[in-house]
Coordinates of C-alpha atoms in Angstrom, one line a residue:
M1 CA -27.2 -29.4 28.1
E2 CA -23.7 -28.1 29.0
S3 CA -23.0 -24.5 28.2
K4 CA -19.8 -23.5 26.3
G5 CA -18.2 -22.3 29.6
N6 CA -18.7 -25.8 31.1
A7 CA -17.7 -27.8 28.0
P8 CA -15.0 -30.4 28.4
P9 CA -11.4 -29.4 27.4
K10 CA -11.5 -31.5 24.2
I11 CA -14.7 -29.8 23.0
K12 CA -13.3 -26.4 23.9
N13 CA -10.1 -27.0 22.0
K14 CA -12.1 -28.3 19.0
M15 CA -14.3 -25.2 19.0
K16 CA -11.3 -22.9 19.3
R17 CA -9.6 -24.7 16.3
K18 CA -12.8 -24.3 14.3
E19 CA -13.0 -20.6 15.1
I20 CA -9.3 -20.1 14.1
L21 CA -9.9 -21.9 10.8
E22 CA -13.0 -19.9 10.1
K23 CA -11.1 -16.6 10.7
K24 CA -8.2 -17.8 8.5
K25 CA -10.7 -18.7 5.8
A26 CA -12.3 -15.3 6.0
R27 CA -9.0 -13.5 5.8
D28 CA -7.8 -15.5 2.8
E29 CA -11.1 -14.8 1.1
L30 CA -10.7 -11.1 1.6
I31 CA -7.2 -11.2 0.1
K32 CA -8.4 -13.4 -2.8
V33 CA -11.3 -11.0 -3.7
A34 CA -9.1 -7.9 -3.4
C35 CA -6.5 -9.4 -5.7
A36 CA -9.1 -10.4 -8.2
E37 CA -10.2 -6.8 -8.8
K38 CA -8.9 -5.8 -12.3
D39 CA -9.0 -2.0 -11.8
H40 CA -8.8 -0.6 -8.2
L41 CA -9.5 2.8 -9.6
S42 CA -12.9 1.9 -11.0
A43 CA -14.7 2.8 -7.7
F44 CA -12.9 6.1 -7.4
H45 CA -13.4 8.2 -10.5
A46 CA -12.5 11.4 -8.7
F47 CA -9.0 10.0 -8.3
R48 CA -8.5 9.3 -12.0
H49 CA -7.1 12.8 -12.4
Y50 CA -5.0 15.1 -10.3
Q51 CA -4.8 18.8 -11.1
R52 CA -3.3 21.0 -8.3
N53 CA -0.3 23.3 -7.8
G54 CA 0.4 23.6 -11.5
L55 CA 0.4 19.9 -12.0
S56 CA -2.0 17.9 -14.2
A57 CA -1.8 14.1 -14.0
C58 CA -3.9 11.0 -14.8
L59 CA -3.8 7.6 -13.1
E60 CA -4.0 4.1 -14.4
S61 CA -4.1 0.6 -12.7
G62 CA -1.6 -2.1 -13.5
R63 CA -0.2 -5.4 -12.2
G64 CA 3.3 -6.8 -11.9
D65 CA 3.0 -9.8 -14.3
K66 CA 1.6 -7.5 -17.0
L67 CA 4.3 -4.9 -17.2
S68 CA 5.7 -4.0 -20.6
S69 CA 9.5 -3.9 -21.0
S70 CA 9.4 -0.1 -21.1
L71 CA 7.5 0.1 -17.8
K72 CA 9.9 -2.3 -16.2
Q73 CA 12.8 -0.2 -17.3
Y74 CA 11.1 3.0 -16.0
I75 CA 10.5 1.5 -12.6
Q76 CA 14.1 0.3 -12.3
N77 CA 15.4 3.7 -13.3
L78 CA 13.2 5.7 -10.9
L79 CA 13.9 3.3 -8.0
K80 CA 17.6 3.7 -8.5
A81 CA 17.4 7.5 -8.8
N82 CA 15.3 7.9 -5.7
M83 CA 16.5 5.1 -3.4
E84 CA 20.2 4.4 -4.1
G85 CA 21.0 7.3 -1.7
P86 CA 18.9 6.3 1.3
Y87 CA 19.9 2.6 1.0
G88 CA 23.6 3.4 0.7
T89 CA 25.8 0.3 0.6
E90 CA 22.7 -1.9 0.9
W91 CA 21.4 -0.8 -2.5
P92 CA 23.1 -3.4 -4.8
V93 CA 21.4 -6.2 -2.9
E94 CA 18.2 -4.4 -2.4
E95 CA 18.0 -3.5 -6.1
K96 CA 17.9 -7.1 -7.1
V97 CA 15.2 -7.8 -4.5
K98 CA 13.1 -4.9 -5.9
R99 CA 13.5 -6.1 -9.4
R100 CA 12.0 -9.5 -8.4
E101 CA 9.2 -7.9 -6.4
M102 CA 8.1 -5.5 -9.1
V103 CA 7.1 -8.3 -11.6
A104 CA 5.4 -10.6 -9.1
S105 CA 1.8 -11.7 -10.0
E106 CA 0.5 -10.3 -6.7
A107 CA 2.0 -6.8 -7.3
R108 CA -0.6 -4.1 -8.0
Y109 CA 0.2 -0.7 -9.4
I110 CA -1.1 2.8 -9.8
F111 CA 0.8 4.5 -12.6
V112 CA 0.8 8.3 -12.8
Y113 CA 1.2 10.0 -16.2
E114 CA 1.4 13.6 -17.2
A115 CA -2.0 14.7 -18.5
L116 CA -1.5 16.5 -21.9
D117 CA -5.1 17.7 -22.2
A118 CA -6.3 18.1 -18.6
S119 CA -8.9 20.7 -19.5
A120 CA -10.7 18.4 -21.9
S121 CA -10.7 15.4 -19.5
E122 CA -12.3 17.5 -16.8
L123 CA -15.3 18.1 -19.1
L124 CA -16.0 14.4 -19.4
T125 CA -19.0 12.9 -17.6
V126 CA -18.5 9.9 -15.4
S127 CA -20.0 7.6 -18.1
E128 CA -17.7 9.1 -20.7
Q129 CA -14.7 8.6 -18.4
E130 CA -15.7 4.9 -17.9
R131 CA -15.9 4.4 -21.7
T132 CA -12.5 6.0 -22.3
E133 CA -10.7 4.9 -19.2
A134 CA -11.1 8.4 -17.9
G135 CA -9.6 9.9 -21.0
C136 CA -6.1 9.1 -19.7
V137 CA -4.7 6.6 -22.3
E138 CA -5.0 8.8 -25.3
G139 CA -4.2 12.1 -23.5
R140 CA -1.2 10.9 -21.4
G141 CA 2.3 12.1 -21.6
S142 CA 5.4 11.0 -19.8
M143 CA 5.3 9.0 -16.6
L144 CA 5.5 10.9 -13.3
G145 CA 5.7 8.0 -10.9
F146 CA 3.9 5.0 -9.5
V147 CA 2.7 3.2 -6.4
H148 CA 3.4 -0.6 -5.9
F149 CA 1.1 -2.2 -3.4
R150 CA -0.1 -5.7 -2.4
F151 CA -2.9 -7.3 -0.3
V152 CA -1.2 -9.5 2.2
I153 CA -1.6 -11.1 5.6
E154 CA 0.4 -9.4 8.3
E155 CA 0.2 -10.7 11.9
D156 CA -2.9 -12.7 11.0
L157 CA -4.5 -9.5 9.6
P158 CA -5.5 -8.6 6.0
V159 CA -3.6 -5.4 5.2
L160 CA -2.7 -3.4 2.2
Y161 CA 1.1 -3.2 2.1
V162 CA 2.7 -0.3 0.1
Y163 CA 5.9 -1.6 -1.3
E164 CA 6.8 1.6 -3.2
L165 CA 5.6 5.2 -3.6
Q166 CA 8.0 6.7 -6.1
L167 CA 7.6 10.1 -7.8
E168 CA 9.8 12.0 -10.2
P169 CA 11.8 14.7 -8.3
R170 CA 10.2 17.5 -10.4
V171 CA 6.7 16.7 -9.2
Q172 CA 7.5 16.1 -5.5
G173 CA 6.2 18.6 -3.1
K174 CA 3.0 19.3 -5.1
G175 CA 0.6 17.3 -3.1
L176 CA 0.6 14.3 -5.4
G177 CA 2.1 11.9 -2.9
K178 CA -0.6 12.7 -0.3
F179 CA -3.3 12.3 -3.0
L180 CA -2.0 8.9 -3.9
M181 CA -1.8 7.8 -0.2
Q182 CA -5.4 9.0 0.3
L183 CA -6.4 6.8 -2.7
I184 CA -4.5 3.9 -1.2
E185 CA -6.3 4.2 2.1
L186 CA -9.7 4.3 0.3
I187 CA -8.7 1.1 -1.7
A188 CA -7.7 -0.5 1.6
R189 CA -11.0 0.4 3.3
K190 CA -13.1 -0.7 0.3
N191 CA -11.5 -4.1 0.3
H192 CA -11.9 -4.5 4.1
M193 CA -8.2 -4.4 4.9
G194 CA -7.4 -3.8 8.6
A195 CA -4.6 -1.3 7.9
V196 CA -2.1 0.2 5.4
V197 CA 1.4 -0.8 6.2
L198 CA 4.7 0.4 4.7
T199 CA 8.5 0.4 5.2
V200 CA 10.6 3.5 5.3
Q201 CA 14.4 3.8 5.4
K202 CA 15.5 5.7 8.4
A203 CA 17.9 7.7 6.3
N204 CA 15.0 8.9 4.1
L205 CA 14.1 11.7 6.5
V206 CA 11.8 13.4 4.0
A207 CA 9.8 10.3 3.5
M208 CA 9.7 9.6 7.3
N209 CA 8.4 13.1 8.0
F210 CA 5.9 12.8 5.1
Y211 CA 4.3 9.7 6.5
T212 CA 4.5 10.4 10.3
S213 CA 3.8 14.2 10.3
K214 CA 1.6 14.9 7.3
L215 CA -0.3 11.6 7.1
R216 CA -0.2 10.5 10.8
Y217 CA 1.3 7.1 10.3
I218 CA 3.0 5.6 13.3
I219 CA 5.9 3.2 13.9
S220 CA 4.2 -0.2 14.2
T221 CA 4.6 -2.7 17.0
I222 CA 6.0 -5.0 14.4
S223 CA 8.8 -2.6 13.4
P224 CA 12.3 -3.8 14.6
S225 CA 12.8 -0.9 16.9
K226 CA 9.5 -1.8 18.7
V227 CA 10.1 -5.5 18.8
D228 CA 13.6 -5.2 20.2
P229 CA 15.3 -1.8 20.8
W230 CA 18.7 -3.3 20.3
L231 CA 17.6 -5.0 17.1
G232 CA 16.1 -1.8 15.9
T233 CA 19.5 -0.1 16.1
Q234 CA 20.9 -2.7 13.7
K235 CA 18.2 -2.2 11.1
S236 CA 18.1 0.6 8.6
Y237 CA 14.3 0.8 8.4
E238 CA 11.1 1.3 10.3
I239 CA 7.7 -0.3 9.6
L240 CA 4.8 2.3 9.7
C241 CA 1.1 1.7 9.8
K242 CA -2.3 3.3 9.8
S243 CA -5.0 1.0 11.2
F244 CA -8.8 1.0 10.4
S245 CA -10.1 -1.8 12.6
N246 CA -9.9 -2.3 16.4
D247 CA -8.1 -5.6 15.9
A248 CA -5.5 -4.0 13.7
K249 CA -5.0 -1.1 16.1
A250 CA -4.5 -3.5 19.0
I251 CA -2.0 -5.7 17.1
L252 CA -0.2 -3.1 14.9
E253 CA -0.3 0.0 17.0
G254 CA -0.4 -1.3 20.5
P255 CA -2.7 -0.6 23.5
G256 CA -1.2 2.9 24.1
H257 CA -2.4 4.2 20.7
C258 CA -5.8 2.5 21.1
E259 CA -6.3 4.4 24.4
K260 CA -5.3 7.7 22.9
R261 CA -7.6 7.4 19.9
Q262 CA -10.6 6.5 22.2
K263 CA -10.2 9.6 24.3

């Protein structure tokens, strides 16, 4: 019997195609299962509430094709308030794109509300939190922000892509953004995603510093500036990532970063 190494070219090609198809099927299944989850907060009860630096907030899950008209309007208003400046002259076109993206069936959300009765919610047991959706719905106040994310295939890898992380200016700088990104990374790992990927406007220096310095995200090999330095100068954004698997590190971060992390 011939070994794999001595197999005829046709058989080798057939085995390779089969392996590629099996990997694709496995990737697609991971995305399908992740998207089917109704509440991505259900496995992380400790992240249902945030109470630090004088801020009390509660979190809820949502999806793009289930948004109420008031939520759509809130998202549009906050996006405009936070992003019109960094996008500059590109904003009118980008705003239309974001309006389409926000209501897509694959869009997943974490909504952040002001907690009106934080002290009472802290006394709830886990089982009580489950029965009352963590006490958030009845005790919530005004919205403080949201995260829009999706489970997608990027460079043949299953990844969690953060489309938006938007907070009201009055609650920025209180650790809430870091808390939300920690939750996002946990959701990504739980669903066997290879990495968290996101896009940041170069002009948004505060956001760039937040992701690269505080959260240790790096400019990905798929970012325009890495693909082609000249092309990078023509683009107004960078693609950042944090990888969890060796495959993702090799593809999205490059061999240099893999070597550094192994030392």
